[in-house]
PDB file of C-alpha atoms in Angstrom:
ATOM      1  CA  MET A   1      17.641  11.949 -22.435  1.00 92.00           C
ATOM      2  CA  VAL A   2      14.113  10.658 -23.059  1.00 92.00           C
ATOM      3  CA  ASN A   3      10.914  12.409 -24.069  1.00 93.00           C
ATOM      4  CA  VAL A   4       8.012  12.176 -21.626  1.00 92.00           C
ATOM      5  CA  TYR A   5       4.607  13.824 -21.488  1.00 91.00           C
ATOM      6  CA  LEU A   6       3.612  15.036 -18.028  1.00 89.00           C
ATOM      7  CA  MET A   7       0.020  16.217 -17.694  1.00 83.00           C
ATOM      8  CA  GLY A   8      -0.115  16.611 -21.478  1.00 83.00           C
ATOM      9  CA  LYS A   9       3.062  18.679 -21.881  1.00 88.00           C
ATOM     10  CA  LYS A  10       6.260  17.336 -23.449  1.00 91.00           C
ATOM     11  CA  TYR A  11       9.539  17.362 -21.490  1.00 93.00           C
ATOM     12  CA  GLU A  12      13.037  16.031 -22.095  1.00 93.00           C
ATOM     13  CA  VAL A  13      14.421  14.379 -18.956  1.00 94.00           C
ATOM     14  CA  PRO A  14      17.479  12.239 -18.118  1.00 93.00           C
ATOM     15  CA  GLU A  15      17.141   8.516 -18.708  1.00 92.00           C
ATOM     16  CA  GLY A  16      16.947   6.481 -15.506  1.00 90.00           C
ATOM     17  CA  LEU A  17      14.880   8.905 -13.452  1.00 91.00           C
ATOM     18  CA  THR A  18      11.762   7.702 -11.705  1.00 89.00           C
ATOM     19  CA  ILE A  19       8.490   9.315 -12.741  1.00 89.00           C
ATOM     20  CA  MET A  20       8.605  11.341  -9.529  1.00 88.00           C
ATOM     21  CA  GLY A  21      12.180  12.431 -10.225  1.00 89.00           C
ATOM     22  CA  ALA A  22      11.281  13.335 -13.802  1.00 91.00           C
ATOM     23  CA  MET A  23       8.419  15.527 -12.632  1.00 89.00           C
ATOM     24  CA  GLU A  24      10.723  17.401 -10.279  1.00 89.00           C
ATOM     25  CA  TYR A  25      13.374  17.701 -13.000  1.00 91.00           C
ATOM     26  CA  ALA A  26      10.707  19.213 -15.250  1.00 89.00           C
ATOM     27  CA  GLY A  27       9.927  21.837 -12.601  1.00 87.00           C
ATOM     28  CA  TYR A  28       6.916  20.392 -10.819  1.00 83.00           C
ATOM     29  CA  GLN A  29       6.829  21.063  -7.082  1.00 81.00           C
ATOM     30  CA  LEU A  30       5.419  17.918  -5.528  1.00 77.00           C
ATOM     31  CA  VAL A  31       3.276  18.771  -2.525  1.00 69.00           C
ATOM     32  CA  ARG A  32       0.702  15.969  -2.592  1.00 69.00           C
ATOM     33  CA  GLY A  33       0.935  12.380  -3.693  1.00 63.00           C
ATOM     34  CA  CYS A  34       4.635  12.072  -2.877  1.00 73.00           C
ATOM     35  CA  GLY A  35       4.605  10.445   0.566  1.00 69.00           C
ATOM     36  CA  CYS A  36       7.874   8.954   1.769  1.00 71.00           C
ATOM     37  CA  ARG A  37       9.629   9.449  -1.612  1.00 65.00           C
ATOM     38  CA  ASN A  38      11.660   6.261  -1.183  1.00 61.00           C
ATOM     39  CA  GLY A  39       9.079   3.755  -2.356  1.00 60.00           C
ATOM     40  CA  PHE A  40       6.274   1.655  -0.925  1.00 65.00           C
ATOM     41  CA  CYS A  41       4.187   4.184   0.979  1.00 74.00           C
ATOM     42  CA  GLY A  42       1.414   4.055  -1.634  1.00 75.00           C
ATOM     43  CA  ALA A  43       0.795   7.781  -2.015  1.00 75.00           C
ATOM     44  CA  CYS A  44       2.010   8.240  -5.595  1.00 81.00           C
ATOM     45  CA  ALA A  45      -0.333   6.044  -7.629  1.00 81.00           C
ATOM     46  CA  THR A  46       0.160   6.929 -11.294  1.00 84.00           C
ATOM     47  CA  ILE A  47      -1.411   5.961 -14.598  1.00 85.00           C
ATOM     48  CA  TYR A  48       0.547   5.990 -17.849  1.00 89.00           C
ATOM     49  CA  ARG A  49       0.771   4.644 -21.367  1.00 89.00           C
ATOM     50  CA  ILE A  50       3.482   4.445 -23.985  1.00 91.00           C
ATOM     51  CA  LYS A  51       2.943   6.230 -27.314  1.00 88.00           C
ATOM     52  CA  GLY A  52       1.590   3.813 -29.901  1.00 85.00           C
ATOM     53  CA  GLU A  53       0.216   1.425 -27.283  1.00 85.00           C
ATOM     54  CA  ARG A  54      -3.435   1.324 -26.229  1.00 82.00           C
ATOM     55  CA  GLU A  55      -2.952  -0.280 -22.819  1.00 82.00           C
ATOM     56  CA  LEU A  56      -3.157   1.956 -19.767  1.00 82.00           C
ATOM     57  CA  LYS A  57      -0.719   0.933 -17.055  1.00 85.00           C
ATOM     58  CA  VAL A  58      -0.602   1.773 -13.358  1.00 83.00           C
ATOM     59  CA  ALA A  59       2.384   2.080 -11.039  1.00 83.00           C
ATOM     60  CA  LEU A  60       3.900   4.012  -8.165  1.00 85.00           C
ATOM     61  CA  ALA A  61       5.765   7.086  -9.411  1.00 85.00           C
ATOM     62  CA  CYS A  62       8.545   6.682  -6.850  1.00 84.00           C
ATOM     63  CA  GLN A  63       9.688   3.305  -8.156  1.00 83.00           C
ATOM     64  CA  THR A  64       8.845   3.371 -11.882  1.00 87.00           C
ATOM     65  CA  THR A  65      11.476   4.514 -14.359  1.00 91.00           C
ATOM     66  CA  VAL A  66      10.505   6.829 -17.207  1.00 93.00           C
ATOM     67  CA  GLN A  67      10.476   5.477 -20.745  1.00 92.00           C
ATOM     68  CA  GLU A  68      10.675   7.134 -24.141  1.00 93.00           C
ATOM     69  CA  ASN A  69       7.329   8.635 -25.172  1.00 93.00           C
ATOM     70  CA  MET A  70       5.646   7.891 -21.847  1.00 92.00           C
ATOM     71  CA  TYR A  71       2.391   9.750 -21.184  1.00 92.00           C
ATOM     72  CA  VAL A  72       1.894  10.267 -17.454  1.00 89.00           C
ATOM     73  CA  ALA A  73      -1.010  11.383 -15.273  1.00 80.00           C
ATOM     74  CA  THR A  74      -0.975  11.106 -11.486  1.00 71.00           C
ATOM     75  CA  LEU A  75      -3.783   9.642  -9.387  1.00 66.00           C
ATOM     76  CA  PRO A  76      -3.554  11.621  -6.128  1.00 59.00           C
ATOM     77  CA  PHE A  77      -6.520   9.804  -4.632  1.00 63.00           C
ATOM     78  CA  PHE A  78      -8.549   6.750  -5.529  1.00 66.00           C
ATOM     79  CA  PRO A  79     -11.967   6.548  -3.829  1.00 69.00           C
ATOM     80  CA  LEU A  80     -11.995   3.211  -2.006  1.00 77.00           C
ATOM     81  CA  GLU A  81     -15.146   2.018  -0.267  1.00 81.00           C
ATOM     82  CA  LYS A  82     -14.383   2.328   3.442  1.00 88.00           C
ATOM     83  CA  GLN A  83     -16.961   1.012   5.866  1.00 92.00           C
ATOM     84  CA  VAL A  84     -17.192   2.260   9.447  1.00 93.00           C
ATOM     85  CA  TYR A  85     -17.206  -0.353  12.184  1.00 93.00           C
ATOM     86  CA  ASP A  86     -16.191  -0.881  15.813  1.00 94.00           C
ATOM     87  CA  ILE A  87     -13.586  -3.647  15.982  1.00 93.00           C
ATOM     88  CA  ASN A  88     -14.788  -4.443  19.515  1.00 93.00           C
ATOM     89  CA  GLU A  89     -18.312  -5.156  18.311  1.00 93.00           C
ATOM     90  CA  ILE A  90     -17.732  -7.219  15.154  1.00 93.00           C
ATOM     91  CA  LYS A  91     -16.588 -10.839  15.218  1.00 91.00           C
ATOM     92  CA  PRO A  92     -14.407 -12.935  12.863  1.00 93.00           C
ATOM     93  CA  ASP A  93     -17.295 -14.979  11.510  1.00 89.00           C
ATOM     94  CA  ALA A  94     -18.545 -15.789   8.026  1.00 80.00           C
ATOM     95  CA  GLN A  95     -21.050 -12.927   8.043  1.00 90.00           C
ATOM     96  CA  VAL A  96     -18.791  -9.956   8.705  1.00 94.00           C
ATOM     97  CA  MET A  97     -17.496  -9.609   5.134  1.00 93.00           C
ATOM     98  CA  MET A  98     -20.973 -10.047   3.694  1.00 93.00           C
ATOM     99  CA  GLN A  99     -22.214  -7.252   5.940  1.00 93.00           C
ATOM    100  CA  LEU A 100     -19.359  -4.810   5.362  1.00 95.00           C
ATOM    101  CA  TYR A 101     -17.877  -5.631   1.946  1.00 95.00           C
ATOM    102  CA  PRO A 102     -20.405  -7.764   0.018  1.00 94.00           C
ATOM    103  CA  GLU A 103     -18.844  -6.734  -3.298  1.00 94.00           C
ATOM    104  CA  ILE A 104     -16.032  -9.262  -2.772  1.00 95.00           C
ATOM    105  CA  TYR A 105     -18.516 -11.993  -3.694  1.00 95.00           C
ATOM    106  CA  SER A 106     -18.877 -10.390  -7.134  1.00 93.00           C
ATOM    107  CA  CYS A 107     -15.234 -11.146  -7.994  1.00 94.00           C
ATOM    108  CA  ILE A 108     -15.025 -12.643 -11.488  1.00 93.00           C
ATOM    109  CA  GLY A 109     -11.491 -14.008 -11.068  1.00 92.00           C
ATOM    110  CA  CYS A 110      -9.955 -11.812 -13.777  1.00 95.00           C
ATOM    111  CA  ASN A 111      -6.749 -11.343 -11.730  1.00 94.00           C
ATOM    112  CA  ALA A 112      -6.427  -7.697 -12.806  1.00 92.00           C
ATOM    113  CA  CYS A 113      -5.872  -6.773  -9.153  1.00 94.00           C
ATOM    114  CA  THR A 114      -2.901  -9.126  -8.789  1.00 95.00           C
ATOM    115  CA  ASN A 115      -1.397  -8.089 -12.113  1.00 91.00           C
ATOM    116  CA  SER A 116      -1.512  -4.408 -11.158  1.00 87.00           C
ATOM    117  CA  CYS A 117      -0.247  -4.672  -7.559  1.00 90.00           C
ATOM    118  CA  SER A 118       2.814  -2.493  -6.991  1.00 82.00           C
ATOM    119  CA  GLN A 119       3.966  -4.857  -4.226  1.00 85.00           C
ATOM    120  CA  GLY A 120       3.565  -8.054  -6.245  1.00 89.00           C
ATOM    121  CA  LEU A 121       0.924  -9.424  -3.862  1.00 94.00           C
ATOM    122  CA  ASP A 122      -1.475 -12.195  -4.859  1.00 96.00           C
ATOM    123  CA  VAL A 123      -4.463  -9.905  -4.353  1.00 96.00           C
ATOM    124  CA  MET A 124      -7.085 -12.152  -5.929  1.00 97.00           C
ATOM    125  CA  GLN A 125      -6.107 -15.009  -3.614  1.00 96.00           C
ATOM    126  CA  TYR A 126      -6.308 -12.940  -0.445  1.00 96.00           C
ATOM    127  CA  ILE A 127      -9.761 -11.769  -1.530  1.00 96.00           C
ATOM    128  CA  ALA A 128     -10.671 -15.442  -2.028  1.00 96.00           C
ATOM    129  CA  ALA A 129      -9.458 -16.105   1.534  1.00 96.00           C
ATOM    130  CA  ALA A 130     -11.674 -13.271   2.799  1.00 95.00           C
ATOM    131  CA  GLN A 131     -14.625 -14.809   0.957  1.00 95.00           C
ATOM    132  CA  ARG A 132     -14.024 -18.104   2.781  1.00 94.00           C
ATOM    133  CA  GLY A 133     -13.726 -16.351   6.123  1.00 93.00           C
ATOM    134  CA  ASP A 134     -10.056 -17.341   6.396  1.00 95.00           C
ATOM    135  CA  PHE A 135      -8.978 -14.031   7.885  1.00 96.00           C
ATOM    136  CA  LYS A 136      -5.615 -15.353   9.062  1.00 95.00           C
ATOM    137  CA  ALA A 137      -4.612 -16.269   5.501  1.00 96.00           C
ATOM    138  CA  CYS A 138      -5.961 -13.000   4.131  1.00 96.00           C
ATOM    139  CA  ALA A 139      -4.016 -11.063   6.764  1.00 96.00           C
ATOM    140  CA  GLU A 140      -0.768 -12.873   6.020  1.00 95.00           C
ATOM    141  CA  MET A 141      -1.050 -12.587   2.223  1.00 95.00           C
ATOM    142  CA  SER A 142      -1.939  -8.887   2.373  1.00 95.00           C
ATOM    143  CA  PHE A 143       0.563  -7.904   5.071  1.00 92.00           C
ATOM    144  CA  ASP A 144       2.763  -5.828   2.728  1.00 89.00           C
ATOM    145  CA  CYS A 145      -0.162  -3.891   1.224  1.00 91.00           C
ATOM    146  CA  VAL A 146       0.521  -0.130   1.156  1.00 86.00           C
ATOM    147  CA  MET A 147      -3.112   0.729   0.304  1.00 87.00           C
ATOM    148  CA  CYS A 148      -2.276   2.649  -2.852  1.00 84.00           C
ATOM    149  CA  GLY A 149      -5.607   1.586  -4.382  1.00 86.00           C
ATOM    150  CA  ILE A 150      -4.155   0.598  -7.752  1.00 87.00           C
ATOM    151  CA  CYS A 151      -5.741  -2.857  -7.541  1.00 90.00           C
ATOM    152  CA  SER A 152      -9.167  -1.336  -6.962  1.00 90.00           C
ATOM    153  CA  SER A 153      -8.732   1.053  -9.871  1.00 84.00           C
ATOM    154  CA  ARG A 154      -8.487  -1.982 -12.186  1.00 85.00           C
ATOM    155  CA  CYS A 155     -11.297  -4.051 -10.652  1.00 90.00           C
ATOM    156  CA  PRO A 156     -14.475  -4.471 -12.740  1.00 91.00           C
ATOM    157  CA  ALA A 157     -16.383  -5.601  -9.637  1.00 92.00           C
ATOM    158  CA  GLY A 158     -15.578  -2.428  -7.680  1.00 89.00           C
ATOM    159  CA  ILE A 159     -13.885  -4.261  -4.812  1.00 94.00           C
ATOM    160  CA  SER A 160     -11.966  -2.174  -2.270  1.00 93.00           C
ATOM    161  CA  HIS A 161      -9.204  -4.732  -1.824  1.00 95.00           C
ATOM    162  CA  PRO A 162      -7.013  -2.727   0.611  1.00 94.00           C
ATOM    163  CA  GLN A 163      -9.928  -2.055   2.960  1.00 95.00           C
ATOM    164  CA  VAL A 164     -10.991  -5.715   2.899  1.00 96.00           C
ATOM    165  CA  ALA A 165      -7.412  -6.710   3.712  1.00 96.00           C
ATOM    166  CA  LEU A 166      -7.177  -4.139   6.505  1.00 95.00           C
ATOM    167  CA  LEU A 167     -10.338  -5.513   8.092  1.00 96.00           C
ATOM    168  CA  ALA A 168      -8.924  -9.048   7.885  1.00 96.00           C
ATOM    169  CA  ARG A 169      -5.671  -7.955   9.546  1.00 96.00           C
ATOM    170  CA  ARG A 170      -7.581  -6.201  12.323  1.00 95.00           C
ATOM    171  CA  LEU A 171      -9.775  -9.252  12.937  1.00 96.00           C
ATOM    172  CA  ASN A 172      -6.744 -11.507  12.897  1.00 95.00           C
ATOM    173  CA  GLY A 173      -4.803  -9.288  15.266  1.00 92.00           C
ATOM    174  CA  LYS A 174      -7.620  -8.923  17.778  1.00 93.00           C
ATOM    175  CA  TYR A 175      -9.312 -12.312  17.753  1.00 94.00           C
ATOM    176  CA  ILE A 176      -7.196 -14.951  16.016  1.00 94.00           C
ATOM    177  CA  ALA A 177      -3.456 -14.385  16.438  1.00 91.00           C
ATOM    178  CA  PRO A 178      -2.038 -15.225  19.884  1.00 90.00           C
ATOM    179  CA  GLU A 179      -1.365 -12.248  22.110  1.00 85.00           C
ATOM    180  CA  ALA A 180       2.186 -10.899  21.868  1.00 84.00           C
ATOM    181  CA  LYS A 181       2.694 -10.523  25.605  1.00 87.00           C
ATOM    182  CA  HIS A 182       6.118  -8.938  25.219  1.00 88.00           C
ATOM    183  CA  LEU A 183       4.558  -6.259  22.989  1.00 87.00           C
ATOM    184  CA  THR A 184       1.817  -5.573  25.537  1.00 89.00           C
ATOM    185  CA  LYS A 185       4.504  -5.258  28.199  1.00 91.00           C
ATOM    186  CA  ARG A 186       6.596  -2.880  26.079  1.00 90.00           C
ATOM    187  CA  VAL A 187       3.608  -0.658  25.272  1.00 91.00           C
ATOM    188  CA  LYS A 188       2.938  -0.377  29.019  1.00 92.00           C
ATOM    189  CA  GLU A 189       6.588   0.548  29.606  1.00 93.00           C
ATOM    190  CA  ILE A 190       6.368   3.249  26.943  1.00 92.00           C
ATOM    191  CA  GLU A 191       3.178   4.634  28.462  1.00 93.00           C
ATOM    192  CA  ASP A 192       4.890   4.727  31.865  1.00 93.00           C
ATOM    193  CA  GLY A 193       7.825   6.693  30.414  1.00 90.00           C
ATOM    194  CA  LEU A 194      10.397   3.945  31.019  1.00 91.00           C
ATOM    195  CA  CYS A 195      11.634   3.960  27.401  1.00 90.00           C
ATOM    196  CA  LYS A 196      12.089   7.693  26.950  1.00 91.00           C
ATOM    197  CA  GLU A 197      15.899   7.665  26.981  1.00 91.00           C
ATOM    198  CA  ALA A 198      16.126   4.687  24.646  1.00 90.00           C
ATOM    199  CA  MET A 199      13.676   6.271  22.183  1.00 90.00           C
ATOM    200  CA  GLU A 200      15.565   9.581  22.226  1.00 92.00           C
ATOM    201  CA  ALA A 201      18.818   7.714  21.541  1.00 93.00           C
ATOM    202  CA  ILE A 202      17.271   5.979  18.544  1.00 91.00           C
ATOM    203  CA  MET A 203      15.817   9.221  17.198  1.00 91.00           C
ATOM    204  CA  ALA A 204      19.265  10.826  17.381  1.00 93.00           C
ATOM    205  CA  LYS A 205      20.867   8.207  15.109  1.00 94.00           C
ATOM    206  CA  PRO A 206      21.610   9.035  11.449  1.00 93.00           C
ATOM    207  CA  VAL A 207      19.222   7.700   8.816  1.00 89.00           C
ATOM    208  CA  GLU A 208      21.691   5.188   7.364  1.00 91.00           C
ATOM    209  CA  GLU A 209      22.291   3.621  10.778  1.00 93.00           C
ATOM    210  CA  LEU A 210      18.536   3.387  11.366  1.00 91.00           C
ATOM    211  CA  LYS A 211      18.114   1.639   8.006  1.00 88.00           C
ATOM    212  CA  GLU A 212      20.823  -0.846   8.917  1.00 91.00           C
ATOM    213  CA  LEU A 213      19.241  -1.543  12.295  1.00 90.00           C
ATOM    214  CA  TYR A 214      15.866  -2.079  10.621  1.00 88.00           C
ATOM    215  CA  ASN A 215      17.186  -4.314   7.839  1.00 88.00           C
ATOM    216  CA  THR A 216      19.154  -6.537  10.237  1.00 89.00           C
ATOM    217  CA  ARG A 217      16.518  -6.725  12.989  1.00 87.00           C
ATOM    218  CA  SER A 218      15.531 -10.043  14.485  1.00 82.00           C
ATOM    219  CA  ILE A 219      12.057 -11.038  13.304  1.00 74.00           C
ATOM    220  CA  GLU A 220      10.064 -13.354  15.540  1.00 68.00           C
ATOM    221  CA  LYS A 221       8.327 -16.171  13.677  1.00 64.00           C
TER     222      LYS A 221
END
């Protein structure tokens, strides 16, 4: 058993639990900020520190194991700057980031965003790619972003890294990457109801079989 402090109150919980599991063990009913509960959805951003240490650390509660004398507070929402735009009206040119997210040019290169990323992404480098207008590189480097906002919570320049990356992926998908004609065809088939039986068959499969199908899928380069 280890001692943890959840929202200021001390609890004794089994060693090896995640922060999320420890909260439930302690009697908390998780309604918000719990997402998929298996990791990597980005909903359970959490801040913590260890007794005797001054450094505040950030993590996802679903994948971070409790430690002795851990002080925990959840971050159910981090206010990212989210600009409104019509993807059909903007273009992948050098001006679009300056117009929508000019704060990226205030980056001081501290790398706090990269060091805090729950996915291990090189956040500072994909922001640098966005600064250069290299939206393809930014899109590829940020592809696994779950938009938890932890990187932005540590940024002294106030950059909304996940929103910048999302814009880059949208620009790349619409204007830069070649059209995936087979995907366009399949979407049309779905809209026409031709895939209904196949989709129902997939939905009827047990979770473990679905995981296996996903993990062994063929990925087109």
